[in-house]
């Protein structure tokens, strides 16, 4: 059985931001519960990165636009014969609910931005070793609180991200399932094609080739180069089969 590795590459800035937010949200939940300095710094570093991403653009506006766009796309399927109408209705309701929850929630990250402990740790993270107990006695005492108290505080922080997280998960799920994987072949480690207004490339490679894709391009045209992990001795086969979905 060959192990398959999935690579995803955004074809526009909006998708790039969404994939980064998804990655950071996954990282926030990866090391819970927090019981020591290492776990705490992993968590606070990713909270800081998430707030930086939120500050760079209109994340909520873009998500609301996309929820509407996906509803319009669903509407086009209603008239197609043989389509599962109940499935379309469920998705339509989910998109509608996610939109109304997101629009009535506070600005993404607002609760985290206003939290004193998060602000203190965030200030020190850019200093090498700047989160020592003498630098951050606040964090030191927080780590000595009862575990249940820390858990409750982290749950409240994560709950404040839930409206954004639910909308994003729904959108990315619909985009990822909007196109099937098709078998393609690269010649001498190179492949190019038209993106046809796609948002996201999804590429599946077998692990035994020990190659990774270097992707460049945008929604109308893209190119893929396959590079050996071992840059000195690795070989790129003349013909390489891989699976590709343009979503």
CSV table of C-alpha atoms in Angstrom, one decimal:
chain,number,residue,atom,x,y,z
A,1,UNK,CA,0.0,0.0,0.0
A,2,UNK,CA,1.5,3.3,-1.1
A,3,UNK,CA,1.2,6.2,1.3
A,4,UNK,CA,-0.4,9.2,-0.4
A,5,UNK,CA,0.6,12.8,0.6
A,6,UNK,CA,-1.8,15.6,0.0
A,7,UNK,CA,-0.5,19.1,-0.9
A,8,UNK,CA,-2.7,22.1,-1.2
A,9,UNK,CA,-1.8,25.4,-2.9
A,10,UNK,CA,-3.9,28.6,-2.9
A,11,UNK,CA,-4.4,30.4,-6.2
A,12,UNK,CA,-5.4,33.7,-4.8
A,13,UNK,CA,-4.7,35.9,-1.7
A,14,UNK,CA,-8.1,35.2,-0.1
A,15,UNK,CA,-7.5,31.4,-0.2
A,16,UNK,CA,-4.0,31.9,1.1
A,17,UNK,CA,-5.3,33.7,4.2
A,18,UNK,CA,-8.1,31.2,4.8
A,19,UNK,CA,-5.6,28.2,4.7
A,20,UNK,CA,-3.3,30.0,7.1
A,21,UNK,CA,-6.2,30.7,9.5
A,22,UNK,CA,-7.3,27.1,9.3
A,23,UNK,CA,-3.8,25.9,10.1
A,24,UNK,CA,-3.5,28.2,13.1
A,25,UNK,CA,-6.9,27.2,14.5
A,26,UNK,CA,-5.8,23.5,14.2
A,27,UNK,CA,-2.5,24.4,16.1
A,28,UNK,CA,-4.4,26.1,18.9
A,29,UNK,CA,-6.2,22.8,19.7
A,30,UNK,CA,-3.2,20.5,19.1
A,31,UNK,CA,-1.6,20.6,22.6
A,32,UNK,CA,-4.5,20.9,25.0
A,33,UNK,CA,-4.8,20.9,27.9
A,34,UNK,CA,-2.0,23.3,28.7
A,35,UNK,CA,0.0,22.1,31.7
A,36,UNK,CA,3.5,23.5,31.2
A,37,UNK,CA,5.6,26.3,29.6
A,38,UNK,CA,6.1,24.4,26.3
A,39,UNK,CA,2.4,23.9,25.8
A,40,UNK,CA,1.6,27.5,26.8
A,41,UNK,CA,4.2,29.0,24.4
A,42,UNK,CA,2.9,26.9,21.5
A,43,UNK,CA,-0.6,28.1,22.2
A,44,UNK,CA,0.2,31.8,22.7
A,45,UNK,CA,2.5,32.0,19.7
A,46,UNK,CA,-0.3,30.7,17.5
A,47,UNK,CA,-2.8,33.1,19.1
A,48,UNK,CA,-0.4,36.0,18.3
A,49,UNK,CA,0.0,34.8,14.7
A,50,UNK,CA,-3.8,34.5,14.3
A,51,UNK,CA,-4.3,38.0,15.5
A,52,UNK,CA,-1.6,39.2,13.1
A,53,UNK,CA,-3.5,37.6,10.2
A,54,UNK,CA,-6.8,39.1,11.4
A,55,UNK,CA,-5.2,42.6,11.5
A,56,UNK,CA,-4.0,42.4,7.9
A,57,UNK,CA,-7.4,42.2,6.1
A,58,UNK,CA,-11.1,42.1,6.2
A,59,UNK,CA,-11.4,38.4,7.0
A,60,UNK,CA,-15.1,38.6,8.1
A,61,UNK,CA,-16.2,40.5,5.0
A,62,UNK,CA,-14.5,38.1,2.7
A,63,UNK,CA,-16.0,35.1,4.5
A,64,UNK,CA,-19.5,36.6,4.3
A,65,UNK,CA,-19.1,37.3,0.6
A,66,UNK,CA,-18.0,33.7,0.1
A,67,UNK,CA,-21.0,32.3,2.1
A,68,UNK,CA,-23.3,34.2,-0.3
A,69,UNK,CA,-21.4,33.1,-3.4
A,70,UNK,CA,-21.7,29.4,-2.3
A,71,UNK,CA,-25.4,29.9,-1.7
A,72,UNK,CA,-25.8,31.3,-5.3
A,73,UNK,CA,-23.8,28.2,-6.6
A,74,UNK,CA,-26.2,25.9,-4.7
A,75,UNK,CA,-29.2,27.7,-6.2
A,76,UNK,CA,-27.9,26.8,-9.7
A,77,UNK,CA,-28.0,23.1,-8.8
A,78,UNK,CA,-31.7,23.2,-7.7
A,79,UNK,CA,-32.9,22.9,-11.3
A,80,UNK,CA,-30.6,20.1,-12.3
A,81,UNK,CA,-32.4,16.8,-12.7
A,82,UNK,CA,-31.4,14.0,-10.3
A,83,UNK,CA,-29.7,16.2,-7.8
A,84,UNK,CA,-30.3,15.4,-4.1
A,85,UNK,CA,-32.6,18.3,-3.2
A,86,UNK,CA,-32.6,17.6,0.5
A,87,UNK,CA,-28.8,17.7,0.6
A,88,UNK,CA,-28.9,21.1,-1.2
A,89,UNK,CA,-31.5,22.4,1.3
A,90,UNK,CA,-29.3,21.3,4.3
A,91,UNK,CA,-26.2,23.0,2.9
A,92,UNK,CA,-28.3,26.1,2.1
A,93,UNK,CA,-29.5,26.3,5.7
A,94,UNK,CA,-25.9,25.7,7.0
A,95,UNK,CA,-24.5,28.5,4.9
A,96,UNK,CA,-27.4,30.9,5.9
A,97,UNK,CA,-26.9,30.1,9.6
A,98,UNK,CA,-23.1,30.4,9.5
A,99,UNK,CA,-23.6,33.8,7.9
A,100,UNK,CA,-26.0,35.2,10.4
A,101,UNK,CA,-23.9,33.9,13.4
A,102,UNK,CA,-20.8,35.4,11.9
A,103,UNK,CA,-22.4,38.8,11.2
A,104,UNK,CA,-23.8,39.1,14.7
A,105,UNK,CA,-20.6,37.9,16.5
A,106,UNK,CA,-17.9,40.4,17.7
A,107,UNK,CA,-15.1,41.2,15.3
A,108,UNK,CA,-12.9,38.0,14.9
A,109,UNK,CA,-10.2,38.0,17.6
A,110,UNK,CA,-11.6,40.9,19.6
A,111,UNK,CA,-11.9,39.0,22.9
A,112,UNK,CA,-8.3,37.6,22.5
A,113,UNK,CA,-6.9,41.1,21.6
A,114,UNK,CA,-8.5,42.6,24.7
A,115,UNK,CA,-7.1,39.9,27.1
A,116,UNK,CA,-4.3,41.1,29.4
A,117,UNK,CA,-2.5,37.8,29.7
A,118,UNK,CA,-2.5,37.3,25.9
A,119,UNK,CA,-1.3,40.9,25.3
A,120,UNK,CA,1.6,40.4,27.9
A,121,UNK,CA,2.8,37.2,26.4
A,122,UNK,CA,2.4,38.5,22.8
A,123,UNK,CA,4.7,41.4,23.6
A,124,UNK,CA,7.5,39.1,24.8
A,125,UNK,CA,7.3,36.4,22.1
A,126,UNK,CA,9.6,38.4,19.7
A,127,UNK,CA,12.4,38.5,22.3
A,128,UNK,CA,14.6,35.4,22.2
A,129,UNK,CA,13.8,33.5,25.4
A,130,UNK,CA,11.7,36.5,26.5
A,131,UNK,CA,9.0,34.3,28.2
A,132,UNK,CA,11.2,33.2,31.1
A,133,UNK,CA,9.6,33.3,34.6
A,134,UNK,CA,11.5,36.5,35.5
A,135,UNK,CA,10.3,38.2,32.3
A,136,UNK,CA,6.7,37.0,32.5
A,137,UNK,CA,5.8,36.3,36.2
A,138,UNK,CA,2.1,36.6,35.1
A,139,UNK,CA,2.5,33.6,32.8
A,140,UNK,CA,4.4,31.8,35.6
A,141,UNK,CA,1.6,32.2,38.1
A,142,UNK,CA,-1.0,31.3,35.5
A,143,UNK,CA,0.7,28.0,34.9
A,144,UNK,CA,0.4,27.2,38.6
A,145,UNK,CA,-3.3,27.8,38.7
A,146,UNK,CA,-5.6,24.7,39.0
A,147,UNK,CA,-5.8,22.9,35.6
A,148,UNK,CA,-9.6,23.3,35.6
A,149,UNK,CA,-9.4,27.1,35.9
A,150,UNK,CA,-6.9,27.3,33.0
A,151,UNK,CA,-9.0,24.9,30.9
A,152,UNK,CA,-12.1,27.1,31.4
A,153,UNK,CA,-10.2,30.2,30.3
A,154,UNK,CA,-8.9,28.5,27.2
A,155,UNK,CA,-12.3,27.2,26.3
A,156,UNK,CA,-13.7,30.7,26.5
A,157,UNK,CA,-11.0,32.0,24.2
A,158,UNK,CA,-11.6,29.2,21.7
A,159,UNK,CA,-15.4,29.7,21.9
A,160,UNK,CA,-14.9,33.3,20.8
A,161,UNK,CA,-13.4,32.1,17.6
A,162,UNK,CA,-16.2,29.6,16.9
A,163,UNK,CA,-18.4,31.8,14.6
A,164,UNK,CA,-15.4,32.4,12.3
A,165,UNK,CA,-14.2,28.8,12.6
A,166,UNK,CA,-17.6,27.3,11.6
A,167,UNK,CA,-18.0,29.6,8.6
A,168,UNK,CA,-14.4,28.9,7.4
A,169,UNK,CA,-14.8,25.1,7.8
A,170,UNK,CA,-18.0,25.0,5.8
A,171,UNK,CA,-16.5,27.2,3.0
A,172,UNK,CA,-13.3,25.2,2.7
A,173,UNK,CA,-15.2,21.9,2.8
A,174,UNK,CA,-17.4,23.0,-0.1
A,175,UNK,CA,-14.4,24.3,-2.1
A,176,UNK,CA,-12.4,21.2,-1.5
A,177,UNK,CA,-15.3,19.0,-2.7
A,178,UNK,CA,-16.1,21.1,-5.7
A,179,UNK,CA,-13.8,19.2,-8.1
A,180,UNK,CA,-12.7,15.5,-8.4
A,181,UNK,CA,-9.1,14.3,-8.4
A,182,UNK,CA,-7.9,13.4,-11.9
A,183,UNK,CA,-4.8,11.5,-12.9
A,184,UNK,CA,-2.1,13.6,-14.6
A,185,UNK,CA,1.4,13.0,-15.8
A,186,UNK,CA,4.4,15.3,-15.5
A,187,UNK,CA,7.2,15.1,-18.1
A,188,UNK,CA,10.8,15.5,-16.7
A,189,UNK,CA,9.3,16.9,-13.5
A,190,UNK,CA,7.2,19.6,-15.0
A,191,UNK,CA,3.4,20.1,-15.5
A,192,UNK,CA,1.3,23.1,-16.5
A,193,UNK,CA,-2.3,23.8,-17.1
A,194,UNK,CA,-5.1,26.4,-17.0
A,195,UNK,CA,-6.7,27.0,-13.6
A,196,UNK,CA,-10.2,27.9,-15.0
A,197,UNK,CA,-10.8,30.4,-12.2
A,198,UNK,CA,-10.0,27.9,-9.5
A,199,UNK,CA,-9.3,29.0,-5.9
A,200,UNK,CA,-7.2,26.0,-4.8
A,201,UNK,CA,-5.0,23.2,-6.2
A,202,UNK,CA,-5.0,19.9,-4.4
A,203,UNK,CA,-2.3,17.5,-5.4
A,204,UNK,CA,-1.8,13.9,-4.3
A,205,UNK,CA,1.7,12.2,-4.6
A,206,UNK,CA,2.9,8.8,-3.4
A,207,UNK,CA,5.5,9.1,-0.6
A,208,UNK,CA,7.8,6.6,-2.1
A,209,UNK,CA,8.8,9.0,-4.8
A,210,UNK,CA,10.2,11.4,-2.1
A,211,UNK,CA,9.3,14.4,-4.3
A,212,UNK,CA,7.4,17.5,-3.4
A,213,UNK,CA,5.7,20.0,-5.7
A,214,UNK,CA,6.8,23.6,-6.2
A,215,UNK,CA,3.7,25.4,-7.5
A,216,UNK,CA,3.5,28.8,-9.1
A,217,UNK,CA,0.7,30.7,-10.8
A,218,UNK,CA,-2.8,32.0,-10.2
A,219,UNK,CA,-6.4,31.2,-11.0
A,220,UNK,CA,-6.1,31.2,-14.8
A,221,UNK,CA,-2.7,29.4,-15.2
A,222,UNK,CA,-0.4,27.4,-13.0
A,223,UNK,CA,2.9,25.4,-13.3
A,224,UNK,CA,4.2,22.6,-11.1
A,225,UNK,CA,7.8,21.5,-10.7
A,226,UNK,CA,8.6,18.3,-8.9
A,227,UNK,CA,11.7,18.6,-6.7
A,228,UNK,CA,13.5,15.7,-4.9
A,229,UNK,CA,13.6,15.9,-1.1
A,230,UNK,CA,17.2,14.8,-1.3
A,231,UNK,CA,18.5,17.6,-3.5
A,232,UNK,CA,21.9,16.0,-4.1
A,233,UNK,CA,21.0,12.4,-4.9
A,234,UNK,CA,17.3,12.4,-5.5
A,235,UNK,CA,16.0,11.7,-9.0
A,236,UNK,CA,12.9,12.9,-10.9
A,237,UNK,CA,11.4,10.3,-13.2
A,238,UNK,CA,10.9,11.2,-16.8
A,239,UNK,CA,7.2,10.5,-16.4
A,240,UNK,CA,5.5,10.9,-13.0
A,241,UNK,CA,1.8,10.1,-12.4
A,242,UNK,CA,0.0,12.2,-9.8
A,243,UNK,CA,-3.6,13.1,-8.8
A,244,UNK,CA,-4.8,16.7,-9.2
A,245,UNK,CA,-8.0,18.6,-8.4
A,246,UNK,CA,-8.6,22.2,-9.4
A,247,UNK,CA,-11.2,23.5,-6.9
